[in-house]
Every structure is written in structure tokens, then in C-alpha cells.
PDB file of C-alpha atoms in Angstrom:
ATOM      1  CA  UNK A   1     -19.082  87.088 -44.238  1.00 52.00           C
ATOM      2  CA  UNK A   2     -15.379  85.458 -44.605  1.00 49.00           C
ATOM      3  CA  UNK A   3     -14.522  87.346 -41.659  1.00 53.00           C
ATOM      4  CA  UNK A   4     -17.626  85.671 -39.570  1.00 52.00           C
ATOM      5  CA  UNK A   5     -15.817  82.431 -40.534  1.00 48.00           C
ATOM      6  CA  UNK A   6     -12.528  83.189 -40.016  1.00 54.00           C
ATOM      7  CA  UNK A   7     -13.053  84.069 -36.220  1.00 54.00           C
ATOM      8  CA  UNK A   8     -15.390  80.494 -36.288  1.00 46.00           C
ATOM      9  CA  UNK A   9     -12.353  78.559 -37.367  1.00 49.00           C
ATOM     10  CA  UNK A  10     -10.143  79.847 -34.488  1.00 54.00           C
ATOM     11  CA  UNK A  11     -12.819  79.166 -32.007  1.00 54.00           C
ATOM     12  CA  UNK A  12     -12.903  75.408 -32.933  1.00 49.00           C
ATOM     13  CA  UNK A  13      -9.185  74.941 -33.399  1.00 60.00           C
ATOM     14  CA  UNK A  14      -8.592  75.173 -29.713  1.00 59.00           C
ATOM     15  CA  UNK A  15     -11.392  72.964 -28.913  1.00 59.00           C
ATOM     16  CA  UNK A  16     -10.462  70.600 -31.312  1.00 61.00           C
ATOM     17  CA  UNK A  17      -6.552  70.689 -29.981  1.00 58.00           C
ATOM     18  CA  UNK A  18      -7.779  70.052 -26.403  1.00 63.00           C
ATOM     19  CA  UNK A  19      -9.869  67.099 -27.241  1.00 63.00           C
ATOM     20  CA  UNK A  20      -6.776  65.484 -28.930  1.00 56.00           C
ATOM     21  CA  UNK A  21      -4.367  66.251 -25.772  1.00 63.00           C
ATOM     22  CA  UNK A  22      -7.356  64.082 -23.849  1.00 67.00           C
ATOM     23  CA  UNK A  23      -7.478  61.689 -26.435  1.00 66.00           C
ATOM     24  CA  UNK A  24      -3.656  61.254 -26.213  1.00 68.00           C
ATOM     25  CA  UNK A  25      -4.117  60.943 -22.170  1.00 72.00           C
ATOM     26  CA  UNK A  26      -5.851  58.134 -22.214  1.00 74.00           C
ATOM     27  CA  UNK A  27      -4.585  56.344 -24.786  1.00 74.00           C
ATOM     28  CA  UNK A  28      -1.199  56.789 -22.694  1.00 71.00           C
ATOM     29  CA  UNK A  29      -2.792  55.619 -19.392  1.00 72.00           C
ATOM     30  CA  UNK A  30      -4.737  52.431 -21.002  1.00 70.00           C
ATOM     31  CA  UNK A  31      -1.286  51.719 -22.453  1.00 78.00           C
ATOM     32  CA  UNK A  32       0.375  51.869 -19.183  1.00 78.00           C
ATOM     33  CA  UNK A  33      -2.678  49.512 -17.454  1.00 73.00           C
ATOM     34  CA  UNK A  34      -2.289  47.204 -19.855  1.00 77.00           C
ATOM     35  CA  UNK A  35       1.418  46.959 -18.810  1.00 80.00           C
ATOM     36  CA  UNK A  36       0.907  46.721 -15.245  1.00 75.00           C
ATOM     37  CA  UNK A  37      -1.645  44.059 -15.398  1.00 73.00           C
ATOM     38  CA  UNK A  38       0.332  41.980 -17.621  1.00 74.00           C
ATOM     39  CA  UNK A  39       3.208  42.158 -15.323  1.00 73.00           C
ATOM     40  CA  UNK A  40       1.211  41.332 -12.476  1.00 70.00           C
ATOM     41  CA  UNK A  41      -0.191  38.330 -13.856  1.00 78.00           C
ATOM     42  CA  UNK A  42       3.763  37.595 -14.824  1.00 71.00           C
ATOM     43  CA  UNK A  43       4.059  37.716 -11.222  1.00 70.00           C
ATOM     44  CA  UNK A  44       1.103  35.499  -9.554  1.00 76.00           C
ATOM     45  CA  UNK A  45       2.686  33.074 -12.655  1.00 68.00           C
ATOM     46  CA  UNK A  46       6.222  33.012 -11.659  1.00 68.00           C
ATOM     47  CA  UNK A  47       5.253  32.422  -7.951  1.00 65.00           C
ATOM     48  CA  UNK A  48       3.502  29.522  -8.665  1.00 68.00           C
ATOM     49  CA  UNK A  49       6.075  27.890 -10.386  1.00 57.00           C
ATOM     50  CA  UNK A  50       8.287  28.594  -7.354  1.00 55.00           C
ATOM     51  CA  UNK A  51       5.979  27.253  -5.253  1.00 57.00           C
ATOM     52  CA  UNK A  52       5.675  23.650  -7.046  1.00 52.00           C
ATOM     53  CA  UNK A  53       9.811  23.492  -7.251  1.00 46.00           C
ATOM     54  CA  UNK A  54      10.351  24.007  -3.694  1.00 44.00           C
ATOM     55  CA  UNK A  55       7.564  21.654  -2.858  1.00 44.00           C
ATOM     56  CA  UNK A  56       8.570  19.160  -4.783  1.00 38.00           C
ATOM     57  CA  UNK A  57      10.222  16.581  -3.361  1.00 37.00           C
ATOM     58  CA  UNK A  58      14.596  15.669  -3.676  1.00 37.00           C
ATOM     59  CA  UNK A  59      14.852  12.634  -6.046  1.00 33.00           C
ATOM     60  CA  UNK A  60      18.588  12.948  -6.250  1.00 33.00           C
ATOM     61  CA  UNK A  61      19.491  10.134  -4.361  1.00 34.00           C
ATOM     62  CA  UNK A  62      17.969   8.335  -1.502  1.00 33.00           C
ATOM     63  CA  UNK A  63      14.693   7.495   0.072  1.00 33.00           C
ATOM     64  CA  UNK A  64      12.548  10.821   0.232  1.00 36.00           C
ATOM     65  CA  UNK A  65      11.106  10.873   3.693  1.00 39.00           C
ATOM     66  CA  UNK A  66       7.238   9.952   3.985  1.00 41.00           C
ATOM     67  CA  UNK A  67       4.977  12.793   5.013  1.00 43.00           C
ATOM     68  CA  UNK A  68       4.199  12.611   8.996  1.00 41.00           C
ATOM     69  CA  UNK A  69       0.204  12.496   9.958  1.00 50.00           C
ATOM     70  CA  UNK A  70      -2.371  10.070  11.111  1.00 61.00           C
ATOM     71  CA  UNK A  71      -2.543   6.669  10.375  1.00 70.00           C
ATOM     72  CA  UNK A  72      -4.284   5.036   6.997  1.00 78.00           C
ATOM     73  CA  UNK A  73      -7.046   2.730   8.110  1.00 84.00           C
ATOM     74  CA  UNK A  74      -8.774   0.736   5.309  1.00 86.00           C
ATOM     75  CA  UNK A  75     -11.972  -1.368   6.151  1.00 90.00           C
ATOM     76  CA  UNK A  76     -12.218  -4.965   4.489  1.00 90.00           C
ATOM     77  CA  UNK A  77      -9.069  -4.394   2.237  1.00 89.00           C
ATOM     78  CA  UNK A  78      -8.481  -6.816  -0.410  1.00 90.00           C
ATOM     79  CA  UNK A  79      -5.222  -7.558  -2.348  1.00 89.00           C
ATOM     80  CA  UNK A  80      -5.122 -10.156  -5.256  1.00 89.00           C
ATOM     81  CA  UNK A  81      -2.385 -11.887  -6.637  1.00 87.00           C
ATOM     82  CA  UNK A  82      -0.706 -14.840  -8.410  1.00 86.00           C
ATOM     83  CA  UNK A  83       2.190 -16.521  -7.501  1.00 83.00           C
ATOM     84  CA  UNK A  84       4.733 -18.216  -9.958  1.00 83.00           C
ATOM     85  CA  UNK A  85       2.534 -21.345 -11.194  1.00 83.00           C
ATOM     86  CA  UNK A  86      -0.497 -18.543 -11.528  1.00 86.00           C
ATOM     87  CA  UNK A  87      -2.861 -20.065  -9.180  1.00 85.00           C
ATOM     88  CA  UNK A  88      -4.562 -17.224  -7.690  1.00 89.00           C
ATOM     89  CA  UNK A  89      -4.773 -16.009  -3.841  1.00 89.00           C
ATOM     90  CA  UNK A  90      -6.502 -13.656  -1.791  1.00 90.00           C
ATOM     91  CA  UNK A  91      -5.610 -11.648   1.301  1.00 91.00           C
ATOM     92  CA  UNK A  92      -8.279  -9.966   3.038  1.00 91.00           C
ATOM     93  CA  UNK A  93      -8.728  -8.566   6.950  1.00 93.00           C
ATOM     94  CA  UNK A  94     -11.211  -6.343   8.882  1.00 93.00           C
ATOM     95  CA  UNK A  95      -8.823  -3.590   8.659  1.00 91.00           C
ATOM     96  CA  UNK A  96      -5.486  -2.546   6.837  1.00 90.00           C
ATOM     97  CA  UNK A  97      -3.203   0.223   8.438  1.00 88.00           C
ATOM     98  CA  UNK A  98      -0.785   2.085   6.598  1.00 78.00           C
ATOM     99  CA  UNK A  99       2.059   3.886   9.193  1.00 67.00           C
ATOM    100  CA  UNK A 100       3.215   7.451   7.862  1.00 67.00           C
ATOM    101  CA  UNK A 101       7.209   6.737   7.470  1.00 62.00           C
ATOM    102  CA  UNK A 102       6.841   2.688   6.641  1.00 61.00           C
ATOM    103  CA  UNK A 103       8.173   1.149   3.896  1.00 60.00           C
ATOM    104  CA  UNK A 104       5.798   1.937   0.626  1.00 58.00           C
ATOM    105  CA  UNK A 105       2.869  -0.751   0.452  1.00 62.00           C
ATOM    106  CA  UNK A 106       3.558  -2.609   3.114  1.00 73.00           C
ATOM    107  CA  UNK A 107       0.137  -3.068   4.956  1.00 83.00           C
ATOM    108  CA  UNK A 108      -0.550  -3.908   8.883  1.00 90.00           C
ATOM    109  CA  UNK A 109      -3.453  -5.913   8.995  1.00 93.00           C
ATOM    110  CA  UNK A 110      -5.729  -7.027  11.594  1.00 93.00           C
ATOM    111  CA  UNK A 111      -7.213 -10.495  11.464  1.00 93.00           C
ATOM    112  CA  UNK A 112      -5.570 -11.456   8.483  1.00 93.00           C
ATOM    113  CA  UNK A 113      -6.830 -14.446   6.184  1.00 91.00           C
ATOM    114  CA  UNK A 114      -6.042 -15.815   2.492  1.00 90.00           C
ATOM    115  CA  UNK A 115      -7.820 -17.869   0.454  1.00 88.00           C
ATOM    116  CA  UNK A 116      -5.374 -19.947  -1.142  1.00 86.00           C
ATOM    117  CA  UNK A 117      -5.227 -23.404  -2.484  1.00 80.00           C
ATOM    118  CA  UNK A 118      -2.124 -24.224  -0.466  1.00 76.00           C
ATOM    119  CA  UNK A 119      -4.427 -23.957   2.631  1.00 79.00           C
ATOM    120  CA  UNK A 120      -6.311 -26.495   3.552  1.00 64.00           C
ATOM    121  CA  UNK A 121     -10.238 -26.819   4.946  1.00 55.00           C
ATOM    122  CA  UNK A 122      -9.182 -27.361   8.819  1.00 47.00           C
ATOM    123  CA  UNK A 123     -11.151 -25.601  11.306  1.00 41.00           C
ATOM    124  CA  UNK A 124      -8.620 -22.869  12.597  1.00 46.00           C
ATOM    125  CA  UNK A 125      -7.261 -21.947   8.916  1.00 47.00           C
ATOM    126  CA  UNK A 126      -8.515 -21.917   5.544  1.00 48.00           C
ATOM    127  CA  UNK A 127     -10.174 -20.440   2.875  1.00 53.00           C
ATOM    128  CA  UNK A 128     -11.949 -17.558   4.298  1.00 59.00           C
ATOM    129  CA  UNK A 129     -10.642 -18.447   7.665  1.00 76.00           C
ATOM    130  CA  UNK A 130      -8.694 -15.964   9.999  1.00 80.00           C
ATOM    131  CA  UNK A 131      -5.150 -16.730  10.472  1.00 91.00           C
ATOM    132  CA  UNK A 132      -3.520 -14.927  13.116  1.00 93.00           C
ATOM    133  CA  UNK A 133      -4.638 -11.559  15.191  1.00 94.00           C
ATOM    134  CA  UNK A 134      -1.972  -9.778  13.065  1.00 93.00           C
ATOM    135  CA  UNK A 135      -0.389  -9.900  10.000  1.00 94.00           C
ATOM    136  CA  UNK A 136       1.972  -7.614   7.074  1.00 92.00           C
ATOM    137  CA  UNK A 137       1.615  -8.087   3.750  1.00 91.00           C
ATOM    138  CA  UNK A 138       4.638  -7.003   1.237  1.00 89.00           C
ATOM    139  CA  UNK A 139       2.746  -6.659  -2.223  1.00 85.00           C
ATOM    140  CA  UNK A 140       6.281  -6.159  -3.313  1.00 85.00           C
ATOM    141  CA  UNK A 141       7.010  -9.570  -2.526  1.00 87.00           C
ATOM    142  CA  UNK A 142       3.880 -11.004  -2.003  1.00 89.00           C
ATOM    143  CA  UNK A 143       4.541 -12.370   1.668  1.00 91.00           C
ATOM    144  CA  UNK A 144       2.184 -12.375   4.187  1.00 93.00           C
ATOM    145  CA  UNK A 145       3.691 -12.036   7.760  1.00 94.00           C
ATOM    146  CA  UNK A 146       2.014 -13.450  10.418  1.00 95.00           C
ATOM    147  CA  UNK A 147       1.618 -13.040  14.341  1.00 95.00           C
ATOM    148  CA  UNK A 148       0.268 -13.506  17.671  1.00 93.00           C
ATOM    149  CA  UNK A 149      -1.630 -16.814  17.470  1.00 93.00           C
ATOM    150  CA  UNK A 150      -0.827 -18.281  14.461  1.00 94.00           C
ATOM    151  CA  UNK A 151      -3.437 -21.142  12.813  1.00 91.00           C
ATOM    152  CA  UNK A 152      -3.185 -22.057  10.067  1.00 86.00           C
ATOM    153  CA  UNK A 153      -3.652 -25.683   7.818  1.00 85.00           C
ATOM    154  CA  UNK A 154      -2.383 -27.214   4.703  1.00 82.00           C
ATOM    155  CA  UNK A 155      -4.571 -29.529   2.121  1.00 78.00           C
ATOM    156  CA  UNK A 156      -2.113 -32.551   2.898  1.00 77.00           C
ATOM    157  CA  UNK A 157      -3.619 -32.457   6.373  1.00 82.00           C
ATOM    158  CA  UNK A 158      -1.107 -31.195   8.733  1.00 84.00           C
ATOM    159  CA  UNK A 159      -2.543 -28.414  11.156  1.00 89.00           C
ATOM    160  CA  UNK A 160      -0.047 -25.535  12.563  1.00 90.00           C
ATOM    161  CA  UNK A 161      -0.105 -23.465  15.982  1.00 94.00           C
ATOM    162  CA  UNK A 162       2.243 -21.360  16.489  1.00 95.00           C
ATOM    163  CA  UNK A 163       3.258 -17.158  17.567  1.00 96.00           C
ATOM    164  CA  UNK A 164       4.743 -16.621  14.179  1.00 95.00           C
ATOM    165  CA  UNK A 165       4.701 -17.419  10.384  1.00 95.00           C
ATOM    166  CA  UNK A 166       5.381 -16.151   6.934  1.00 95.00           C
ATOM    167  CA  UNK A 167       3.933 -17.378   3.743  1.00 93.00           C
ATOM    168  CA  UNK A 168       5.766 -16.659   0.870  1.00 92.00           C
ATOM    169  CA  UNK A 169       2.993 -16.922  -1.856  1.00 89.00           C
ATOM    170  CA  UNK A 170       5.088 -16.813  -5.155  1.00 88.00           C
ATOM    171  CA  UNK A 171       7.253 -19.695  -3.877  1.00 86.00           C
ATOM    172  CA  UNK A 172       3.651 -21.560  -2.069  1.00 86.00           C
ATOM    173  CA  UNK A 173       6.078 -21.913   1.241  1.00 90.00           C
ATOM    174  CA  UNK A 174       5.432 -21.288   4.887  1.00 92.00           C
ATOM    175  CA  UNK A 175       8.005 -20.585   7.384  1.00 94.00           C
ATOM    176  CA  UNK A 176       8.405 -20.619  11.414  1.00 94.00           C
ATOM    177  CA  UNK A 177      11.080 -19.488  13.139  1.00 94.00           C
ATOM    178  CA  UNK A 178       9.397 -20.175  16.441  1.00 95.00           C
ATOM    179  CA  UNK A 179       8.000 -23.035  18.533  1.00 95.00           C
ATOM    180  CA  UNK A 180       5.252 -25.115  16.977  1.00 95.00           C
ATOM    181  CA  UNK A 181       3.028 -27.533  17.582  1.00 94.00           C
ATOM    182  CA  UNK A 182       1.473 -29.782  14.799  1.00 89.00           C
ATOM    183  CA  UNK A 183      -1.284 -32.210  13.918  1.00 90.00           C
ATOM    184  CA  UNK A 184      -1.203 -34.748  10.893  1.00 86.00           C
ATOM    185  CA  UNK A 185      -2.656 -37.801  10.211  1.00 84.00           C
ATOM    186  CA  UNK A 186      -0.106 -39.703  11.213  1.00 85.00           C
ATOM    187  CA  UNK A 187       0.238 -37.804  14.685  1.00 90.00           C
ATOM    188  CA  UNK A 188       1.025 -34.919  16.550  1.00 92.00           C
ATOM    189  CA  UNK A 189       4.701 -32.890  16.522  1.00 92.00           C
ATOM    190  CA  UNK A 190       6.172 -30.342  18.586  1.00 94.00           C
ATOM    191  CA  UNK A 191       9.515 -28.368  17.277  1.00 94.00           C
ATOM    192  CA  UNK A 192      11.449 -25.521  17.398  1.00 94.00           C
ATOM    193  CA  UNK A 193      10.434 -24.188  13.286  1.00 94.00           C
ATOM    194  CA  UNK A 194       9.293 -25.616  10.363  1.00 92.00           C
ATOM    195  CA  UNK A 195       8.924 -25.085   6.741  1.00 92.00           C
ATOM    196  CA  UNK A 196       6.217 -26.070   4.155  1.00 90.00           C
ATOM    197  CA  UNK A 197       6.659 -26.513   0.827  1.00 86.00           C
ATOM    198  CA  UNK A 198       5.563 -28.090  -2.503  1.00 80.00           C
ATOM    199  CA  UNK A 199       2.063 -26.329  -1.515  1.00 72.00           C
ATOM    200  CA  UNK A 200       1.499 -28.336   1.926  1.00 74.00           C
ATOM    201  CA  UNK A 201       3.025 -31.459   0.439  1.00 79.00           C
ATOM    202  CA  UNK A 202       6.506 -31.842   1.970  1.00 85.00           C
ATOM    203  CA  UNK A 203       6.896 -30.342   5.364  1.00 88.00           C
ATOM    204  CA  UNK A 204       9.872 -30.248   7.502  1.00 91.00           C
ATOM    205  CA  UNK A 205      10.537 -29.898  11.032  1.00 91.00           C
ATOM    206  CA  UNK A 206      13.605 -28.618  12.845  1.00 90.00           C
ATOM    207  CA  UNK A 207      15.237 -27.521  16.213  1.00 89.00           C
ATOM    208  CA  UNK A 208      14.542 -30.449  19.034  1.00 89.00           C
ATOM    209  CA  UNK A 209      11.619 -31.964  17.015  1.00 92.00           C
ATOM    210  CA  UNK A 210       9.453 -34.382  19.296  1.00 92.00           C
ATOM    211  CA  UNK A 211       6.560 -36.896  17.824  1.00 89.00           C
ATOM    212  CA  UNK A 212       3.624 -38.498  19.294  1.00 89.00           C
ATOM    213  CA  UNK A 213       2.743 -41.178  16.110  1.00 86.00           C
ATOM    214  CA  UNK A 214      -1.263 -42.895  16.166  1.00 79.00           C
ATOM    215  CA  UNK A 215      -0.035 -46.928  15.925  1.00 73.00           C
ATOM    216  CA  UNK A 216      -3.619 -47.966  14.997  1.00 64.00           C
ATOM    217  CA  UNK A 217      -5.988 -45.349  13.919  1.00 53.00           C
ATOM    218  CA  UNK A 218      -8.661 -47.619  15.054  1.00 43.00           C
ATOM    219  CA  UNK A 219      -7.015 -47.185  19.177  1.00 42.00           C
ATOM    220  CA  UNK A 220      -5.945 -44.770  21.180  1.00 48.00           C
ATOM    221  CA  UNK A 221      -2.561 -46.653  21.088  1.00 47.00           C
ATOM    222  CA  UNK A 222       0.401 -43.882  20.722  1.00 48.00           C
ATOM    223  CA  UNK A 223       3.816 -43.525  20.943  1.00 50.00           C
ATOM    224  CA  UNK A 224       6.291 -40.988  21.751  1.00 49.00           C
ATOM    225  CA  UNK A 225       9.522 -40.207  19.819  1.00 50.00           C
ATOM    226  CA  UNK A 226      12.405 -37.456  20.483  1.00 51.00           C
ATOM    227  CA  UNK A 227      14.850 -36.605  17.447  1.00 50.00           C
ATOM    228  CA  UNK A 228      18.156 -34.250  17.844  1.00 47.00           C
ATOM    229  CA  UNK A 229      18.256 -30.673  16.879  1.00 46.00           C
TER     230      UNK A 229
END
């Protein structure tokens, strides 16, 4: 009887040494899978990291070049503001274009108009009114560039046409660099710029200005006057 065991325990001691040889197999390879998908996922990590530094772009010193591509259209855009007393204004136009490579902000309009309380109620400019075919406006600085037939009128009553004008809305001043021609109360002007301030109150004229004044606003009685440069 001990000998019918004997000969069972050296059966199973084989078995039993082969299924711990397996055992130690594949604790070896799950130990080495673990590794190998940890340092893959190391990997996919560190590349994405790469990826962000050299897309990032230089900020050393400089302006960092704007990204090339199609043009920024914005229907109806809207930009609000205050200039330095705090009186509000508006600037709206059909469309806003933003060029890839321009100056940050700065927006090309198209049919430009502001509701402002410098402007007056005239027929070619005010509130709501359009003010030119073109315009840029510099949120930076809150100007409003304006061109190709400019219209535009103040609350003291004096009426503008001219190719060109900026309004500078934190100082409530409009300048011309170019010819203009002019309506007021008092008359009619022609000169080579002008300048508006004190919102619309004072205006002045410059370069070879030439008046037509209304004698008797009850006549067509007028006369015409011709000042030096």
C-alpha cells in the first residue's frame, strides 16, 4: 500500500512542476505586455507634445505672421463703444471683411454707418444713415475711416460731401484731407479739408476755402467770397 503511493506521488510531481513552468510563462509575458503598452502610450504622449511646440507660434520678438486663407466676411456686424465723455456710438454695415495678414481688428466694411450723437438728422448722414460705400474701423482706436462718397452731417447743421473722412470717436472729431463741399445755414463752402470738432460745433475749413453766404434767408440773394490757403 505505501508503495502504491509512493509511485502516485512521483506521477503528480512532474505534472505539478510543468504547470508551474506555464504559470511562470505567462506571468513573464503579461509582464512584458504591460511594458510595451506603457511605452507605447509614452510614445503617442511625447509626440503630441512635440506636435503643439512646433506648432506653436514664435513670441520672441516681433509680429507673428497671420495665417494665409480666405477672407472673413461678417453679415450686419456691429461694434459698440464709448468715447472719452461716455456718450455711446454705434458702427454697423451690411458686411465686415477681415483680410488674412491685416493688422488685428481692423475691419473693412461695406456701407458703413454710426449712430452717434455728433451726427446730425440730414438726409445723406445720420443716425442709421449710410455714410460712405466704404469704410475701416480701428476698435483699437476707435476711428472709423471713410471712403468713396463720403456724406455725412453734424447736429449744428453743416452737411459734408466729400471722397474721404475719418471720425475719430473718442476725441468726437472729423477730418478731411481732401476736397469738400459744404452746406450750413449760413451758406454753402467749398475747400481743400476740414476738421470738426467740439461734436459738430466748431468746424474749420482749410486749403483755398471759397463761400457762397444766404444775405436774406427770406431771398435768393447770395454772395460769393474767396479766402487764401
Amino acid at each position: 500500500m505505501a508503495h502504491t503511493a509512493d509511485m502516485l506521488a512521483e506521477r503528480l510531481t512532474p505534472r505539478r512542476a510543468d504547470a508551474f513552468a506555464a504559470a511562470q510563462r505567462r506571468s513573464v509575458f503579461v509582464r512584458r505586455l504591460r511594458i510595451a503598452l506603457l511605452a507605447g502610450i509614452g510614445l503617442i504622449a511625447l509626440n503630441i507634445v512635440l506636435q503643439n511646440i512646433l506648432r506653436a507660434p514664435d513670441v520672441s520678438g516681433g509680429t507673428p505672421e497671420q495665417p494665409t486663407g480666405e477672407l472673413e466676411r461678417i453679415v450686419n456686424p456691429r461694434f459698440i463703444g464709448r468715447d472719452e465723455d461716455g456718450t455711446p456710438f454705434v458702427v454697423t454695415a451690411d458686411s465686415a471683411v477681415r483680410r488674412p495678414g491685416s493688422i488685428v481688428g481692423l475691419t473693412e466694411l461695406e456701407n458703413p454707418r454710426l449712430d452717434y450723437s455728433m451726427l446730425g438728422e440730414g438726409l445723406e448722414a445720420g443716425p442709421g444713415a449710410v455714410l460712405a460705400n466704404l469704410g475701416v474701423y480701428n476698435p483699437e482706436t476707435r476711428s472709423l475711416e471713410l471712403n468713396q462718397a463720403v456724406n455725412l452731417s453734424t447736429r449744428s447743421g453743416y452737411r459734408f460731401e466729400t471722397p474721404s473722412a475719418t471720425i475719430q470717436l473718442p476725441e468726437s472729431r472729423i477730418v478731411g484731407e481732401e476736397p469738400v463741399y459744404g452746406e450750413a445755414p449760413w451758406g454753402a463752402i467749398r475747400a481743400g479739408g476740414f476738421e470738426v470738432h467740439e461734436e459738430g460745433r466748431r468746424v474749420i475749413f482749410t486749403d483755398g476755402v471759397t463761400t457762397r453766404l444766404y444775405l436774406n434767408e427770406r431771398s435768393d440773394e447770395t454772395r460769393d467770397t474767396e479766402t487764401g490757403p
